[in-house]
Amino acid sequence: MSEILTLKNINQYFYQGSNKVDVLKDLSLSISKSSKIAIIGSSGSGKSSLLNIASLLQSPRVGDIFIMGKNAAKLKDIEKSLLRKKNIGYIHQQNSLLMEFSAFENIYLTLLLNDFNSSYAKERAYELLEIVDMKDRAMHKPSALSGGEQQRVAIVRAISNSPEIIIADEPTGNLDKKNSDNVIDELLNISSINNTSLLLATHDLTIAKKMDKVYILNDGSLFEYEE
Ligand SMILES: Nc1ncnc2c1ncn2[C@@H]1O[C@H](COP(=O)(O)OP(=O)(O)OP(=O)(O)O)[C@@H](O)[C@H]1O
Ligand SMILES: [Mg+2]
């Protein structure tokens, strides 16, 4: 099957008092295996809403989300979280690591939660830290890591259980250019090796252009970006 994630006729809106705020209007998007999609758009255009819906963190008012061909709306909550856990790696803009735990533990615990046994999880966690050149920071808690280092850990944590798709909401939002280039290159590199699809929101066009396809989110709809 080549479609990993499909959003169909998604409508998202909120009420502020009696005022209806339309965020996503009848939006559809399909992401096939290994493809890398960027979403750009101004602040408040609905990028995070779109990504939260795609990752099953938020439900749309109207519309369907298919993950690996399964209609998420038709699933019970427990099935939905299993589908999410197995197939989606999520990277936030910042502070997504568990602050009480070391870089190693952040990955190790994620693997345990994904039902891997302890010795495999330990080995794999170090292996992943090695990929992003963070093995010598394994025992550092996030507060003792730089922003770029935290994001490198967040990336390998997101891919630790080999999800089909990584969804990243401005993963380099708080980094300087050098770190943000490194983080994105690592993300692309790891995704390519594993044939992972990527859905990434960014305000940085240079980063967006590193993906296969760029969409602009404007007035609740997606438009293909062409130069
Ligand atoms: N729970 C909510 N209730 C009301 N309005 C909301 C709610 N969540 C989001 N919105 C509105 O939806 C719009 C889109 O928000 P969203 O966070 O998706 O934008 P964004 O494109 O990610 O912005 P940014 O680039 O600043 O992160 C905003 O105008 C926001 O005010
Ligand atoms: Mg946002």
Coordinates of C-alpha atoms and ligand atoms in Angstrom, one line a residue:
M1 CA 0.0 0.0 0.0
S2 CA 1.5 3.3 -0.9
E3 CA -0.8 5.8 0.9
I4 CA 0.5 6.2 4.5
L5 CA -1.7 9.1 5.5
T6 CA -4.8 10.6 3.9
L7 CA -6.9 13.5 5.2
K8 CA -10.2 13.8 3.5
N9 CA -12.5 16.9 3.5
I10 CA -11.2 18.1 6.9
N11 CA -13.1 21.0 8.4
Q12 CA -11.9 22.5 11.7
Y13 CA -13.5 25.5 13.4
F14 CA -13.9 26.9 16.8
Y15 CA -16.4 29.2 18.5
Q16 CA -15.3 32.3 20.4
G17 CA -18.6 33.2 22.0
S18 CA -20.9 33.3 19.1
N19 CA -18.2 34.1 16.6
K20 CA -17.2 31.1 14.4
V21 CA -13.5 30.9 13.6
D22 CA -12.8 28.7 10.5
V23 CA -9.3 27.2 10.6
L24 CA -9.4 24.4 8.0
K25 CA -11.9 24.4 5.2
D26 CA -12.6 21.2 3.4
L27 CA -8.9 20.3 3.3
S28 CA -7.7 17.1 1.7
L29 CA -4.1 15.8 1.6
S30 CA -2.5 12.4 0.8
I31 CA 1.0 11.3 1.7
S32 CA 2.5 8.3 0.1
K33 CA 5.3 6.1 1.4
S34 CA 8.6 7.8 1.7
S35 CA 7.3 11.2 0.5
K36 CA 8.3 14.3 2.3
I37 CA 5.8 17.2 2.5
A38 CA 6.3 20.7 3.9
I39 CA 3.5 22.9 5.0
I40 CA 4.2 26.6 5.2
G41 CA 1.9 29.4 6.2
S42 CA 1.7 32.5 8.3
S43 CA 1.2 32.4 12.1
G44 CA -2.3 31.4 12.9
S45 CA -3.0 29.9 9.4
G46 CA -3.7 26.5 11.0
K47 CA -0.4 24.5 10.6
S48 CA -0.4 23.1 14.1
S49 CA -4.1 22.3 13.9
L50 CA -3.5 20.4 10.7
L51 CA -0.6 18.5 12.1
N52 CA -2.5 17.7 15.4
I53 CA -5.4 16.3 13.4
A54 CA -3.1 14.3 11.1
S55 CA -1.4 12.8 14.2
L56 CA -4.7 12.0 15.8
L57 CA -4.0 14.3 18.7
Q58 CA -7.0 16.4 17.9
S59 CA -10.3 15.5 16.2
P60 CA -11.7 17.6 13.3
R61 CA -15.3 18.8 13.4
V62 CA -15.8 17.1 10.0
G63 CA -13.7 14.8 7.8
D64 CA -11.8 11.6 7.9
I65 CA -8.2 10.6 8.6
F66 CA -6.9 7.4 7.1
I67 CA -3.7 5.9 8.5
M68 CA -2.4 2.9 6.6
G69 CA -5.8 2.7 5.1
K70 CA -7.6 2.6 8.4
N71 CA -10.3 5.2 9.1
A72 CA -9.3 6.6 12.5
A73 CA -12.7 8.1 13.1
K74 CA -14.2 4.6 13.1
L75 CA -11.8 3.3 15.8
K76 CA -12.3 3.1 19.5
D77 CA -9.9 5.4 21.5
I78 CA -7.6 2.5 22.5
E79 CA -7.3 1.3 18.9
K80 CA -6.7 4.9 17.8
S81 CA -3.8 5.3 20.2
L82 CA -2.3 2.0 19.1
L83 CA -2.5 3.1 15.5
R84 CA -0.9 6.3 16.4
K85 CA 1.8 4.7 18.6
K86 CA 2.8 2.2 16.0
N87 CA 2.8 4.4 12.9
I88 CA 3.4 8.0 13.9
G89 CA 6.5 9.7 15.3
Y90 CA 5.8 13.3 16.5
I91 CA 8.3 16.0 16.9
H92 CA 7.3 19.2 18.7
Q93 CA 8.8 22.7 18.3
Q94 CA 10.4 22.5 21.7
N95 CA 10.3 21.0 25.2
S96 CA 9.0 17.7 23.9
L97 CA 11.5 15.6 25.9
L98 CA 10.6 14.4 29.3
M99 CA 12.5 16.8 31.5
E100 CA 13.1 14.5 34.4
F101 CA 14.8 11.9 32.3
S102 CA 18.2 11.7 30.5
A103 CA 18.6 11.7 26.7
F104 CA 19.1 7.9 26.9
E105 CA 16.0 7.4 29.1
N106 CA 13.8 9.5 26.9
I107 CA 14.5 7.0 24.0
Y108 CA 14.8 3.9 26.2
L109 CA 11.4 4.5 27.9
T110 CA 9.7 5.2 24.5
L111 CA 10.9 1.8 23.3
L112 CA 9.7 0.1 26.5
L113 CA 6.3 1.7 26.0
N114 CA 6.3 0.3 22.5
D115 CA 6.7 -3.2 24.0
F116 CA 10.3 -3.8 23.2
N117 CA 12.3 -5.7 25.8
S118 CA 14.7 -4.0 28.1
S119 CA 18.0 -5.3 26.6
Y120 CA 16.9 -4.4 23.0
A121 CA 15.6 -1.0 24.1
K122 CA 18.9 -0.3 25.8
E123 CA 21.0 -1.3 22.8
R124 CA 18.8 0.5 20.4
A125 CA 18.7 3.7 22.4
Y126 CA 22.5 4.0 22.4
E127 CA 22.6 3.1 18.7
L128 CA 20.1 5.9 17.9
L129 CA 22.1 8.4 20.0
E130 CA 25.2 7.5 18.1
I131 CA 23.5 8.3 14.8
V132 CA 23.0 11.9 15.9
D133 CA 26.4 12.1 17.5
M134 CA 24.9 12.3 21.0
K135 CA 26.2 9.2 22.7
D136 CA 28.5 11.2 24.9
R137 CA 25.5 13.2 26.1
A138 CA 23.4 10.2 26.9
M139 CA 23.1 10.8 30.6
H140 CA 22.4 14.5 30.3
K141 CA 18.9 15.7 31.1
P142 CA 17.3 18.0 28.6
S143 CA 18.1 21.0 30.8
A144 CA 21.8 20.2 30.3
L145 CA 21.5 20.0 26.5
S146 CA 21.5 22.7 24.0
G147 CA 18.4 23.3 21.9
G148 CA 19.9 21.6 18.9
E149 CA 21.0 18.7 21.0
Q150 CA 17.5 18.3 22.4
Q151 CA 16.0 18.3 18.9
R152 CA 18.5 15.7 17.8
V153 CA 17.4 13.5 20.7
A154 CA 13.7 14.2 19.9
I155 CA 14.3 13.2 16.3
V156 CA 15.8 9.8 17.1
R157 CA 13.1 9.3 19.8
A158 CA 10.4 9.9 17.2
I159 CA 11.9 7.3 14.8
S160 CA 12.9 4.8 17.5
N161 CA 10.1 2.4 16.8
S162 CA 10.3 2.8 13.0
P163 CA 7.0 4.6 12.4
E164 CA 5.7 5.0 8.9
I165 CA 5.5 8.7 9.2
I166 CA 7.1 11.5 11.1
I167 CA 5.0 14.5 11.8
A168 CA 7.1 17.6 12.9
D169 CA 5.7 20.9 13.9
E170 CA 8.4 23.6 13.4
P171 CA 11.1 21.3 14.7
T172 CA 13.7 23.9 14.3
G173 CA 11.7 26.9 15.4
N174 CA 14.0 27.7 18.2
L175 CA 17.4 27.0 16.6
D176 CA 19.9 29.1 14.8
K177 CA 20.6 28.5 11.1
K178 CA 23.5 26.1 11.6
N179 CA 21.7 23.9 14.1
S180 CA 18.5 24.0 12.2
D181 CA 20.2 22.9 9.0
N182 CA 21.9 20.0 10.9
V183 CA 18.7 18.9 12.5
I184 CA 16.8 18.9 9.2
D185 CA 19.5 17.1 7.4
E186 CA 19.6 14.4 10.0
L187 CA 15.8 14.1 9.9
L188 CA 15.9 13.8 6.1
N189 CA 18.8 11.3 6.3
I190 CA 17.2 9.1 8.8
S191 CA 13.8 9.2 7.0
S192 CA 15.4 8.2 3.7
I193 CA 17.3 5.3 5.2
N194 CA 14.1 4.0 6.8
N195 CA 11.7 5.0 3.9
T196 CA 9.8 7.1 6.4
S197 CA 7.3 9.7 5.2
L198 CA 7.6 13.2 6.6
L199 CA 5.0 15.9 7.2
L200 CA 6.7 19.0 8.4
A201 CA 5.4 22.5 9.2
T202 CA 7.9 25.3 9.0
H203 CA 8.0 29.1 8.5
D204 CA 11.4 28.7 6.8
L205 CA 11.2 28.4 3.1
T206 CA 14.7 27.1 2.7
I207 CA 13.9 24.2 5.0
A208 CA 10.6 23.6 3.2
K209 CA 12.3 23.4 -0.2
K210 CA 14.4 20.4 1.0
M211 CA 11.2 18.4 1.0
D212 CA 9.7 16.7 -2.1
K213 CA 6.7 19.0 -2.1
V214 CA 5.7 22.3 -0.5
Y215 CA 2.2 23.4 0.3
I216 CA 1.1 26.8 1.5
L217 CA -1.8 26.8 4.0
N218 CA -3.9 29.9 3.4
D219 CA -7.4 30.7 4.4
G220 CA -8.0 27.1 5.5
S221 CA -6.9 25.5 2.2
L222 CA -3.6 24.0 0.8
F223 CA -2.1 25.3 -2.3
E224 CA 0.9 23.8 -4.0
Y225 CA 3.9 26.1 -3.8
E226 CA 5.6 26.8 -7.0
E227 CA 8.4 29.2 -7.7
Ligands
LIG1 N1 -9.0 25.7 20.9 C1 -9.1 26.7 20.1 N2 -10.1 27.6 20.2 C2 -10.3 28.7 19.4 N3 -9.4 29.0 18.4 C3 -8.4 28.2 18.3 C4 -8.1 27.0 19.1 N4 -7.0 26.4 18.6 C5 -6.5 27.1 17.6 N5 -7.3 28.2 17.4 C6 -7.2 29.2 16.3 O1 -6.9 28.5 15.1 C7 -6.0 29.3 14.3 C8 -4.9 28.4 13.9 O2 -4.0 28.0 14.9 P1 -2.7 27.1 14.7 O3 -2.1 26.9 16.1 O4 -3.1 25.9 14.0 O5 -1.9 28.1 13.8 P2 -0.4 27.9 13.3 O6 -0.4 28.0 11.8 O7 0.2 26.7 13.8 O8 0.3 29.2 13.9 P3 1.9 29.4 14.4 O9 2.7 29.5 13.1 O10 1.8 30.6 15.2 O11 2.3 28.2 15.2 C9 -5.5 30.4 15.2 O12 -6.2 31.6 14.7 C10 -6.0 30.1 16.6 O13 -6.3 31.3 17.3
MG2 MG 1.9 26.3 15.1

